[in-house]
Amino acid sequence: MASEPVARAVAEEVVRWGSMKPTGVSLRYMMEFGSNPTQRNLLLSAQFLQKELPIRIARRALELDSLPFGLSNKPAILKVRDWYLDSFRDIRYFPEVRNHNDELAFTQMIKMVKVRHNNVVPTMALGVQQLKNQLCRTRKVPFGFDEIHEFLDRFYLSRIGIRMLIGQHVALHDPEPEPGVIGLINTRLSPIQVAQAASEDARAICLRTYGSAPDINIYGDPNFTFPYVASHLYLMLFELVKNSLRAVQERYMNSDEDVPPVRIIVADGEEDVTIKVSDEGGGIPRSGLPKIFTHLYSTAKNPPDLDGPNEGATMAGYGFGLPISRLYARYFGGDLQIISMEGYGTDAYLHLSRLGDSEEPLP
């Protein structure tokens, strides 16, 4: 435990750095800069991150301390706040990066920071669930709950940005990157291949959960590629396919009818690459559609207990999959839209911007 004067000094630094404005970095700059990862460029990147990351992390730590409805005091939220304070301290008090050896040591340190924050999303979801359970017990559901959704959108979008900056810098150290890969950005990413990988993994979880799983049919040009971050696309498609598999499986579980497949269609447009995930899982009631992108809503009948043992990915229940998938799409200027026909099924449209064209600073 830090002594009280040290803790007070860190708290003052967090306030000071949290009042500074973060610097946006465009994807085009990231790609041009990263295409030539010389020692000098990596040193410049580390020096930028040493100044930029404390600002972004401090702003989130301050927000975590000032949430409405007592959310800041929930044990899970306090745990996340402590992770942010530890990371702020690690980066802020790291010796100034001046040479190649400093840069390598700094890179190892921020890799550990990224690992520390791996479980932020489920831990935040636990804190929100704790608050929701408390409010349900007292039957005091406040009208201003939108405030929490807006905070979570801001918080998770910022987290995506921090992880993108760290991940890009770390990945540029790969001595033998795949052809066309610049850090985290694959300039020749095949959406069909990512859809196949996400489908196989989602289907494996469905099989583990239910004992069977609907087929998945994928349509589109297998030779088509575009620049995007493979891990982001995988995460979004995995979530959408998983939702569709569950809806179809639960609708046809006790039926003698043939189980319809989930369909994935990849379209290469002038402006966007659009991926549609289509199912015949019965759809979502119209009254539920406005809630699907809130962080407190899940269509699962029995959401898993986030306090219990973590057994890896589950089919549903936390209520953060769709909102975070939409934030990943929006981070690069895309979007996620859900169109549902109750009594039939749901179509999810994932609109993805072409990354190489963007000079807009990222969040």
mmCIF file of C-alpha atoms in Angstrom:
data_model
loop_
_atom_site.group_PDB
_atom_site.id
_atom_site.type_symbol
_atom_site.label_atom_id
_atom_site.label_comp_id
_atom_site.label_asym_id
_atom_site.label_seq_id
_atom_site.Cartn_x
_atom_site.Cartn_y
_atom_site.Cartn_z
ATOM 1 C CA MET A 1 0.000 0.000 0.000
ATOM 2 C CA ALA A 2 1.236 3.478 -0.876
ATOM 3 C CA SER A 3 1.734 5.835 2.047
ATOM 4 C CA GLU A 4 -0.833 8.593 2.466
ATOM 5 C CA PRO A 5 1.430 11.445 1.176
ATOM 6 C CA VAL A 6 2.364 9.354 -1.892
ATOM 7 C CA ALA A 7 -1.298 8.489 -2.546
ATOM 8 C CA ARG A 8 -2.216 12.173 -2.210
ATOM 9 C CA ALA A 9 0.568 13.183 -4.616
ATOM 10 C CA VAL A 10 -0.647 10.596 -7.180
ATOM 11 C CA ALA A 11 -4.248 11.835 -6.779
ATOM 12 C CA GLU A 12 -3.096 15.416 -7.448
ATOM 13 C CA GLU A 13 -1.192 14.274 -10.540
ATOM 14 C CA VAL A 14 -4.271 12.417 -11.809
ATOM 15 C CA VAL A 15 -6.331 15.604 -11.496
ATOM 16 C CA ARG A 16 -3.637 17.643 -13.266
ATOM 17 C CA TRP A 17 -3.185 15.214 -16.156
ATOM 18 C CA GLY A 18 -6.906 14.512 -16.367
ATOM 19 C CA SER A 19 -7.533 18.188 -17.126
ATOM 20 C CA MET A 20 -5.319 18.029 -20.238
ATOM 21 C CA LYS A 21 -6.750 17.475 -23.703
ATOM 22 C CA PRO A 22 -5.905 14.182 -25.431
ATOM 23 C CA THR A 23 -4.324 14.261 -28.883
ATOM 24 C CA GLY A 24 -6.193 12.465 -31.658
ATOM 25 C CA VAL A 25 -4.208 10.341 -34.106
ATOM 26 C CA SER A 26 -5.606 9.604 -37.561
ATOM 27 C CA LEU A 27 -5.520 6.102 -38.950
ATOM 28 C CA ARG A 28 -3.788 7.258 -42.123
ATOM 29 C CA TYR A 29 -0.978 8.697 -39.984
ATOM 30 C CA MET A 30 -0.821 5.457 -37.989
ATOM 31 C CA MET A 31 -0.481 3.447 -41.196
ATOM 32 C CA GLU A 32 2.094 5.751 -42.828
ATOM 33 C CA PHE A 33 4.150 6.045 -39.634
ATOM 34 C CA GLY A 34 3.943 2.318 -38.917
ATOM 35 C CA SER A 35 4.896 1.238 -42.431
ATOM 36 C CA ASN A 36 8.513 2.118 -41.573
ATOM 37 C CA PRO A 37 9.083 0.946 -37.968
ATOM 38 C CA THR A 38 12.704 2.086 -37.611
ATOM 39 C CA GLN A 39 14.279 2.431 -34.171
ATOM 40 C CA ARG A 40 13.865 6.207 -34.484
ATOM 41 C CA ASN A 41 10.148 5.915 -35.318
ATOM 42 C CA LEU A 42 9.579 3.490 -32.447
ATOM 43 C CA LEU A 43 11.379 5.898 -30.098
ATOM 44 C CA LEU A 44 9.161 8.781 -31.279
ATOM 45 C CA SER A 45 6.075 6.591 -30.822
ATOM 46 C CA ALA A 46 7.096 5.662 -27.247
ATOM 47 C CA GLN A 47 7.805 9.308 -26.392
ATOM 48 C CA PHE A 48 4.356 10.286 -27.678
ATOM 49 C CA LEU A 49 2.664 7.499 -25.676
ATOM 50 C CA GLN A 50 4.545 8.456 -22.513
ATOM 51 C CA LYS A 51 2.830 11.846 -22.689
ATOM 52 C CA GLU A 52 -0.511 10.769 -24.185
ATOM 53 C CA LEU A 53 -1.460 7.671 -22.186
ATOM 54 C CA PRO A 54 -1.400 9.347 -18.735
ATOM 55 C CA ILE A 55 -3.871 11.971 -20.031
ATOM 56 C CA ARG A 56 -6.318 9.388 -21.355
ATOM 57 C CA ILE A 57 -5.991 7.090 -18.334
ATOM 58 C CA ALA A 58 -6.308 9.952 -15.807
ATOM 59 C CA ARG A 59 -9.511 11.205 -17.470
ATOM 60 C CA ARG A 60 -11.112 7.783 -17.085
ATOM 61 C CA ALA A 61 -9.920 7.376 -13.476
ATOM 62 C CA LEU A 62 -11.527 10.723 -12.583
ATOM 63 C CA GLU A 63 -14.794 9.722 -14.249
ATOM 64 C CA LEU A 64 -14.834 6.407 -12.385
ATOM 65 C CA ASP A 65 -14.733 8.398 -9.148
ATOM 66 C CA SER A 66 -17.752 10.564 -9.953
ATOM 67 C CA LEU A 67 -20.478 8.248 -11.268
ATOM 68 C CA PRO A 68 -24.140 8.754 -10.337
ATOM 69 C CA PHE A 69 -26.423 6.542 -8.187
ATOM 70 C CA GLY A 70 -23.520 5.254 -6.078
ATOM 71 C CA LEU A 71 -22.027 3.270 -8.968
ATOM 72 C CA SER A 72 -18.522 4.566 -8.101
ATOM 73 C CA ASN A 73 -18.709 2.797 -4.734
ATOM 74 C CA LYS A 74 -19.510 -0.662 -6.077
ATOM 75 C CA PRO A 75 -16.593 -3.071 -5.386
ATOM 76 C CA ALA A 76 -16.169 -3.988 -9.061
ATOM 77 C CA ILE A 77 -15.947 -0.318 -10.124
ATOM 78 C CA LEU A 78 -13.426 0.410 -7.361
ATOM 79 C CA LYS A 79 -11.324 -2.486 -8.687
ATOM 80 C CA VAL A 80 -11.349 -1.010 -12.211
ATOM 81 C CA ARG A 81 -10.503 2.435 -10.845
ATOM 82 C CA ASP A 82 -7.508 0.948 -9.011
ATOM 83 C CA TRP A 83 -6.310 -0.663 -12.265
ATOM 84 C CA TYR A 84 -6.442 2.745 -13.938
ATOM 85 C CA LEU A 85 -4.586 4.408 -11.056
ATOM 86 C CA ASP A 86 -1.904 1.677 -11.086
ATOM 87 C CA SER A 87 -1.461 2.116 -14.841
ATOM 88 C CA PHE A 88 -1.298 5.896 -14.517
ATOM 89 C CA ARG A 89 1.417 5.529 -11.871
ATOM 90 C CA ASP A 90 3.394 2.985 -13.942
ATOM 91 C CA ILE A 91 3.462 5.204 -17.042
ATOM 92 C CA ARG A 92 3.710 8.608 -15.373
ATOM 93 C CA TYR A 93 6.660 7.644 -13.153
ATOM 94 C CA PHE A 94 8.531 5.611 -15.770
ATOM 95 C CA PRO A 95 11.905 7.277 -16.493
ATOM 96 C CA GLU A 96 11.906 9.524 -19.551
ATOM 97 C CA VAL A 97 12.318 7.504 -22.756
ATOM 98 C CA ARG A 98 15.532 8.754 -24.397
ATOM 99 C CA ASN A 99 17.081 5.859 -26.314
ATOM 100 C CA HIS A 100 16.470 2.425 -27.837
ATOM 101 C CA ASN A 101 16.900 0.500 -24.553
ATOM 102 C CA ASP A 102 14.494 2.873 -22.775
ATOM 103 C CA GLU A 103 11.997 2.322 -25.586
ATOM 104 C CA LEU A 104 12.192 -1.478 -25.279
ATOM 105 C CA ALA A 105 11.699 -1.297 -21.492
ATOM 106 C CA PHE A 106 8.779 1.130 -21.929
ATOM 107 C CA THR A 107 7.188 -1.197 -24.496
ATOM 108 C CA GLN A 108 7.376 -4.143 -22.076
ATOM 109 C CA MET A 109 5.779 -2.008 -19.364
ATOM 110 C CA ILE A 110 2.823 -0.853 -21.501
ATOM 111 C CA LYS A 111 2.307 -4.461 -22.647
ATOM 112 C CA MET A 112 1.741 -5.307 -18.972
ATOM 113 C CA VAL A 113 -0.601 -2.325 -18.630
ATOM 114 C CA LYS A 114 -2.680 -3.688 -21.525
ATOM 115 C CA VAL A 115 -2.828 -7.133 -19.880
ATOM 116 C CA ARG A 116 -3.872 -5.558 -16.560
ATOM 117 C CA HIS A 117 -6.922 -4.090 -18.291
ATOM 118 C CA ASN A 118 -7.981 -7.280 -20.119
ATOM 119 C CA ASN A 119 -10.965 -7.857 -17.814
ATOM 120 C CA VAL A 120 -12.207 -4.274 -17.585
ATOM 121 C CA VAL A 121 -15.374 -4.942 -19.623
ATOM 122 C CA PRO A 122 -16.758 -7.892 -17.592
ATOM 123 C CA THR A 123 -15.687 -6.210 -14.335
ATOM 124 C CA MET A 124 -17.494 -2.989 -15.289
ATOM 125 C CA ALA A 125 -20.507 -5.115 -16.265
ATOM 126 C CA LEU A 126 -20.398 -6.712 -12.805
ATOM 127 C CA GLY A 127 -20.449 -3.271 -11.166
ATOM 128 C CA VAL A 128 -23.412 -2.199 -13.280
ATOM 129 C CA GLN A 129 -25.163 -5.504 -12.493
ATOM 130 C CA GLN A 130 -24.553 -4.903 -8.773
ATOM 131 C CA LEU A 131 -26.194 -1.482 -9.080
ATOM 132 C CA LYS A 132 -29.072 -2.876 -11.144
ATOM 133 C CA ASN A 133 -29.731 -5.620 -8.574
ATOM 134 C CA GLN A 134 -29.725 -3.069 -5.757
ATOM 135 C CA LEU A 135 -32.132 -0.772 -7.610
ATOM 136 C CA CYS A 136 -34.445 -3.700 -8.420
ATOM 137 C CA ARG A 137 -34.501 -4.708 -4.740
ATOM 138 C CA THR A 138 -35.372 -1.177 -3.627
ATOM 139 C CA ARG A 139 -37.571 -0.634 -6.722
ATOM 140 C CA LYS A 140 -35.871 2.707 -7.243
ATOM 141 C CA VAL A 141 -35.020 2.835 -10.936
ATOM 142 C CA PRO A 142 -33.900 6.419 -11.583
ATOM 143 C CA PHE A 143 -35.066 8.363 -14.633
ATOM 144 C CA GLY A 144 -31.520 9.582 -15.279
ATOM 145 C CA PHE A 145 -30.102 6.142 -16.031
ATOM 146 C CA ASP A 146 -29.177 7.486 -19.471
ATOM 147 C CA GLU A 147 -26.292 9.176 -17.687
ATOM 148 C CA ILE A 148 -24.750 5.781 -16.934
ATOM 149 C CA HIS A 149 -25.220 4.549 -20.517
ATOM 150 C CA GLU A 150 -23.567 7.717 -21.859
ATOM 151 C CA PHE A 151 -20.678 7.309 -19.425
ATOM 152 C CA LEU A 152 -20.195 3.649 -20.383
ATOM 153 C CA ASP A 153 -20.210 4.500 -24.103
ATOM 154 C CA ARG A 154 -17.564 7.194 -23.471
ATOM 155 C CA PHE A 155 -15.557 4.936 -21.185
ATOM 156 C CA TYR A 156 -15.505 1.935 -23.529
ATOM 157 C CA LEU A 157 -14.758 4.083 -26.602
ATOM 158 C CA SER A 158 -11.796 5.582 -24.754
ATOM 159 C CA ARG A 159 -10.679 2.086 -23.755
ATOM 160 C CA ILE A 160 -10.726 0.997 -27.398
ATOM 161 C CA GLY A 161 -8.559 4.029 -28.221
ATOM 162 C CA ILE A 162 -6.036 3.351 -25.446
ATOM 163 C CA ARG A 163 -5.751 -0.321 -26.421
ATOM 164 C CA MET A 164 -5.389 0.607 -30.083
ATOM 165 C CA LEU A 165 -2.491 2.990 -29.310
ATOM 166 C CA ILE A 166 -0.700 0.480 -27.061
ATOM 167 C CA GLY A 167 -1.437 -2.500 -29.320
ATOM 168 C CA GLN A 168 -0.237 -0.676 -32.443
ATOM 169 C CA HIS A 169 3.048 0.357 -30.806
ATOM 170 C CA VAL A 170 3.687 -3.136 -29.408
ATOM 171 C CA ALA A 171 2.790 -4.882 -32.687
ATOM 172 C CA LEU A 172 5.259 -2.705 -34.650
ATOM 173 C CA HIS A 173 8.029 -4.623 -32.843
ATOM 174 C CA ASP A 174 7.115 -7.845 -34.665
ATOM 175 C CA PRO A 175 10.323 -8.718 -36.551
ATOM 176 C CA GLU A 176 8.450 -10.694 -39.230
ATOM 177 C CA PRO A 177 4.984 -9.182 -39.796
ATOM 178 C CA GLU A 178 2.670 -10.862 -42.300
ATOM 179 C CA PRO A 179 2.635 -9.227 -45.748
ATOM 180 C CA GLY A 180 0.393 -6.152 -45.720
ATOM 181 C CA VAL A 181 0.191 -5.988 -41.910
ATOM 182 C CA ILE A 182 1.170 -2.702 -40.232
ATOM 183 C CA GLY A 183 1.010 -3.194 -36.474
ATOM 184 C CA LEU A 184 -2.617 -4.141 -35.748
ATOM 185 C CA ILE A 185 -3.838 -3.007 -39.165
ATOM 186 C CA ASN A 186 -4.110 -5.584 -41.929
ATOM 187 C CA THR A 187 -4.162 -3.647 -45.212
ATOM 188 C CA ARG A 188 -5.368 -6.788 -47.026
ATOM 189 C CA LEU A 189 -7.860 -8.255 -44.588
ATOM 190 C CA SER A 190 -10.318 -10.833 -45.936
ATOM 191 C CA PRO A 191 -13.714 -10.324 -44.240
ATOM 192 C CA ILE A 192 -14.759 -13.782 -45.472
ATOM 193 C CA GLN A 193 -11.849 -15.403 -43.610
ATOM 194 C CA VAL A 194 -12.591 -13.437 -40.423
ATOM 195 C CA ALA A 195 -16.288 -14.397 -40.724
ATOM 196 C CA GLN A 196 -15.288 -18.066 -41.048
ATOM 197 C CA ALA A 197 -13.062 -17.918 -37.952
ATOM 198 C CA ALA A 198 -15.680 -16.067 -35.871
ATOM 199 C CA SER A 199 -18.400 -18.480 -37.048
ATOM 200 C CA GLU A 200 -16.385 -21.587 -36.140
ATOM 201 C CA ASP A 201 -15.689 -20.253 -32.633
ATOM 202 C CA ALA A 202 -19.272 -19.089 -32.023
ATOM 203 C CA ARG A 203 -20.607 -22.414 -33.276
ATOM 204 C CA ALA A 204 -18.258 -24.319 -30.935
ATOM 205 C CA ILE A 205 -19.701 -22.406 -27.941
ATOM 206 C CA CYS A 206 -23.240 -23.091 -29.172
ATOM 207 C CA LEU A 207 -22.445 -26.815 -29.445
ATOM 208 C CA ARG A 208 -20.941 -26.799 -25.952
ATOM 209 C CA THR A 209 -23.984 -25.006 -24.519
ATOM 210 C CA TYR A 210 -26.858 -26.752 -26.323
ATOM 211 C CA GLY A 211 -25.373 -29.933 -27.772
ATOM 212 C CA SER A 212 -26.143 -28.840 -31.333
ATOM 213 C CA ALA A 213 -25.819 -25.704 -33.464
ATOM 214 C CA PRO A 214 -27.389 -24.275 -36.644
ATOM 215 C CA ASP A 215 -25.341 -24.218 -39.839
ATOM 216 C CA ILE A 216 -23.756 -20.954 -40.974
ATOM 217 C CA ASN A 217 -23.643 -20.027 -44.663
ATOM 218 C CA ILE A 218 -21.229 -17.278 -45.771
ATOM 219 C CA TYR A 219 -21.664 -15.398 -49.070
ATOM 220 C CA GLY A 220 -19.280 -12.960 -50.742
ATOM 221 C CA ASP A 221 -16.115 -12.706 -52.834
ATOM 222 C CA PRO A 222 -13.432 -14.822 -51.105
ATOM 223 C CA ASN A 223 -10.712 -12.762 -52.857
ATOM 224 C CA PHE A 224 -11.990 -9.389 -51.632
ATOM 225 C CA THR A 225 -9.770 -7.628 -49.063
ATOM 226 C CA PHE A 226 -9.740 -4.193 -47.422
ATOM 227 C CA PRO A 227 -7.739 -2.434 -44.660
ATOM 228 C CA TYR A 228 -9.066 -3.068 -41.162
ATOM 229 C CA VAL A 229 -8.063 -4.280 -37.687
ATOM 230 C CA ALA A 230 -8.623 -8.043 -37.711
ATOM 231 C CA SER A 231 -9.199 -8.350 -33.945
ATOM 232 C CA HIS A 232 -11.918 -5.664 -34.022
ATOM 233 C CA LEU A 233 -13.763 -7.283 -36.931
ATOM 234 C CA TYR A 234 -13.522 -10.713 -35.315
ATOM 235 C CA LEU A 235 -14.950 -9.419 -32.027
ATOM 236 C CA MET A 236 -17.950 -7.790 -33.742
ATOM 237 C CA LEU A 237 -18.742 -10.764 -35.978
ATOM 238 C CA PHE A 238 -18.291 -13.280 -33.157
ATOM 239 C CA GLU A 239 -20.830 -11.368 -31.050
ATOM 240 C CA LEU A 240 -23.384 -11.042 -33.869
ATOM 241 C CA VAL A 241 -23.088 -14.667 -34.986
ATOM 242 C CA LYS A 242 -23.296 -15.893 -31.390
ATOM 243 C CA ASN A 243 -26.521 -13.926 -30.859
ATOM 244 C CA SER A 244 -28.039 -15.332 -34.061
ATOM 245 C CA LEU A 245 -27.055 -18.928 -33.250
ATOM 246 C CA ARG A 246 -28.613 -18.661 -29.804
ATOM 247 C CA ALA A 247 -31.856 -17.172 -31.159
ATOM 248 C CA VAL A 248 -32.240 -19.893 -33.803
ATOM 249 C CA GLN A 249 -31.194 -22.702 -31.468
ATOM 250 C CA GLU A 250 -33.648 -21.676 -28.736
ATOM 251 C CA ARG A 251 -36.491 -21.211 -31.223
ATOM 252 C CA TYR A 252 -36.075 -24.620 -32.853
ATOM 253 C CA MET A 253 -34.767 -26.627 -29.886
ATOM 254 C CA ASN A 254 -37.971 -28.589 -29.384
ATOM 255 C CA SER A 255 -39.224 -28.399 -32.946
ATOM 256 C CA ASP A 256 -39.426 -31.085 -35.638
ATOM 257 C CA GLU A 257 -38.908 -28.474 -38.357
ATOM 258 C CA ASP A 258 -35.612 -28.143 -40.219
ATOM 259 C CA VAL A 259 -33.360 -25.645 -38.460
ATOM 260 C CA PRO A 260 -32.656 -22.698 -40.800
ATOM 261 C CA PRO A 261 -29.026 -21.623 -41.181
ATOM 262 C CA VAL A 262 -27.573 -18.300 -40.088
ATOM 263 C CA ARG A 263 -26.482 -16.326 -43.158
ATOM 264 C CA ILE A 264 -23.534 -13.943 -43.423
ATOM 265 C CA ILE A 265 -23.331 -11.738 -46.518
ATOM 266 C CA VAL A 266 -20.305 -9.542 -47.284
ATOM 267 C CA ALA A 267 -20.866 -6.612 -49.678
ATOM 268 C CA ASP A 268 -18.145 -4.350 -51.078
ATOM 269 C CA GLY A 269 -19.682 -0.909 -51.554
ATOM 270 C CA GLU A 270 -18.225 2.388 -52.784
ATOM 271 C CA GLU A 271 -18.354 3.984 -49.328
ATOM 272 C CA ASP A 272 -18.540 1.090 -46.835
ATOM 273 C CA VAL A 273 -17.906 -2.592 -46.578
ATOM 274 C CA THR A 274 -21.171 -3.970 -45.163
ATOM 275 C CA ILE A 275 -21.602 -7.350 -43.519
ATOM 276 C CA LYS A 276 -25.106 -8.643 -42.840
ATOM 277 C CA VAL A 277 -25.717 -11.372 -40.267
ATOM 278 C CA SER A 278 -29.216 -12.731 -40.838
ATOM 279 C CA ASP A 279 -31.172 -15.270 -38.816
ATOM 280 C CA GLU A 280 -34.658 -16.764 -38.483
ATOM 281 C CA GLY A 281 -34.548 -16.881 -34.705
ATOM 282 C CA GLY A 282 -37.921 -15.247 -34.063
ATOM 283 C CA GLY A 283 -36.782 -11.627 -33.906
ATOM 284 C CA ILE A 284 -36.893 -9.049 -31.122
ATOM 285 C CA PRO A 285 -40.149 -7.395 -29.963
ATOM 286 C CA ARG A 286 -40.454 -3.783 -31.151
ATOM 287 C CA SER A 287 -40.605 -2.605 -27.545
ATOM 288 C CA GLY A 288 -37.194 -4.221 -26.910
ATOM 289 C CA LEU A 289 -35.369 -2.690 -29.887
ATOM 290 C CA PRO A 290 -34.561 0.680 -28.218
ATOM 291 C CA LYS A 291 -32.957 -1.231 -25.321
ATOM 292 C CA ILE A 292 -30.605 -3.524 -27.219
ATOM 293 C CA PHE A 293 -27.766 -1.000 -27.289
ATOM 294 C CA THR A 294 -28.006 -0.144 -23.596
ATOM 295 C CA HIS A 295 -25.514 -1.671 -21.187
ATOM 296 C CA LEU A 296 -28.135 -3.053 -18.813
ATOM 297 C CA TYR A 297 -30.211 -5.069 -21.266
ATOM 298 C CA SER A 298 -29.907 -8.726 -22.182
ATOM 299 C CA THR A 299 -32.331 -11.007 -24.000
ATOM 300 C CA ALA A 300 -31.045 -13.998 -22.025
ATOM 301 C CA LYS A 301 -33.695 -15.505 -19.749
ATOM 302 C CA ASN A 302 -31.163 -16.464 -17.065
ATOM 303 C CA PRO A 303 -28.090 -14.222 -17.249
ATOM 304 C CA PRO A 304 -24.993 -15.839 -15.735
ATOM 305 C CA ASP A 305 -23.746 -14.618 -12.379
ATOM 306 C CA LEU A 306 -20.735 -12.418 -13.052
ATOM 307 C CA ASP A 307 -19.639 -12.934 -9.452
ATOM 308 C CA GLY A 308 -19.329 -16.660 -10.059
ATOM 309 C CA PRO A 309 -16.405 -18.587 -11.569
ATOM 310 C CA ASN A 310 -15.422 -17.471 -15.062
ATOM 311 C CA GLU A 311 -15.741 -20.332 -17.533
ATOM 312 C CA GLY A 312 -14.819 -18.315 -20.618
ATOM 313 C CA ALA A 313 -17.225 -17.123 -23.276
ATOM 314 C CA THR A 314 -20.908 -17.914 -22.808
ATOM 315 C CA MET A 315 -23.785 -17.722 -25.268
ATOM 316 C CA ALA A 316 -25.433 -14.691 -23.667
ATOM 317 C CA GLY A 317 -26.387 -12.787 -20.591
ATOM 318 C CA TYR A 318 -24.127 -9.867 -19.752
ATOM 319 C CA GLY A 319 -25.815 -7.219 -21.886
ATOM 320 C CA PHE A 320 -22.602 -5.578 -23.086
ATOM 321 C CA GLY A 321 -21.936 -7.478 -26.339
ATOM 322 C CA LEU A 322 -24.033 -5.412 -28.755
ATOM 323 C CA PRO A 323 -23.283 -1.951 -27.302
ATOM 324 C CA ILE A 324 -19.547 -2.626 -27.357
ATOM 325 C CA SER A 325 -19.692 -4.131 -30.855
ATOM 326 C CA ARG A 326 -21.349 -0.913 -32.057
ATOM 327 C CA LEU A 327 -18.623 1.158 -30.370
ATOM 328 C CA TYR A 328 -15.930 -0.882 -32.152
ATOM 329 C CA ALA A 329 -17.683 -0.166 -35.474
ATOM 330 C CA ARG A 330 -18.088 3.538 -34.655
ATOM 331 C CA TYR A 331 -14.481 3.892 -33.506
ATOM 332 C CA PHE A 332 -13.384 3.806 -37.155
ATOM 333 C CA GLY A 333 -16.399 5.750 -38.454
ATOM 334 C CA GLY A 334 -18.670 2.765 -39.146
ATOM 335 C CA ASP A 335 -21.881 1.660 -37.449
ATOM 336 C CA LEU A 336 -24.000 -1.294 -36.402
ATOM 337 C CA GLN A 337 -27.737 -1.411 -37.080
ATOM 338 C CA ILE A 338 -30.255 -4.053 -36.039
ATOM 339 C CA ILE A 339 -33.490 -4.593 -37.987
ATOM 340 C CA SER A 340 -35.873 -7.141 -36.551
ATOM 341 C CA MET A 341 -39.102 -8.790 -37.634
ATOM 342 C CA GLU A 342 -40.792 -10.250 -34.571
ATOM 343 C CA GLY A 343 -42.078 -13.726 -35.320
ATOM 344 C CA TYR A 344 -39.444 -14.275 -38.002
ATOM 345 C CA GLY A 345 -35.876 -13.144 -37.347
ATOM 346 C CA THR A 346 -33.248 -10.438 -37.142
ATOM 347 C CA ASP A 347 -30.799 -8.811 -39.569
ATOM 348 C CA ALA A 348 -27.687 -7.106 -38.187
ATOM 349 C CA TYR A 349 -25.933 -4.712 -40.565
ATOM 350 C CA LEU A 350 -22.291 -4.021 -39.781
ATOM 351 C CA HIS A 351 -21.086 -0.963 -41.739
ATOM 352 C CA LEU A 352 -17.295 -0.680 -41.889
ATOM 353 C CA SER A 353 -15.413 2.375 -43.148
ATOM 354 C CA ARG A 354 -12.434 1.884 -45.419
ATOM 355 C CA LEU A 355 -9.590 2.681 -43.069
ATOM 356 C CA GLY A 356 -6.942 3.830 -45.520
ATOM 357 C CA ASP A 357 -9.064 6.828 -46.555
ATOM 358 C CA SER A 358 -9.515 8.371 -43.094
ATOM 359 C CA GLU A 359 -7.609 11.411 -41.943
ATOM 360 C CA GLU A 360 -10.043 12.045 -39.060
ATOM 361 C CA PRO A 361 -8.411 11.855 -35.603
ATOM 362 C CA LEU A 362 -9.526 8.734 -33.740
ATOM 363 C CA PRO A 363 -11.121 9.011 -30.266
#
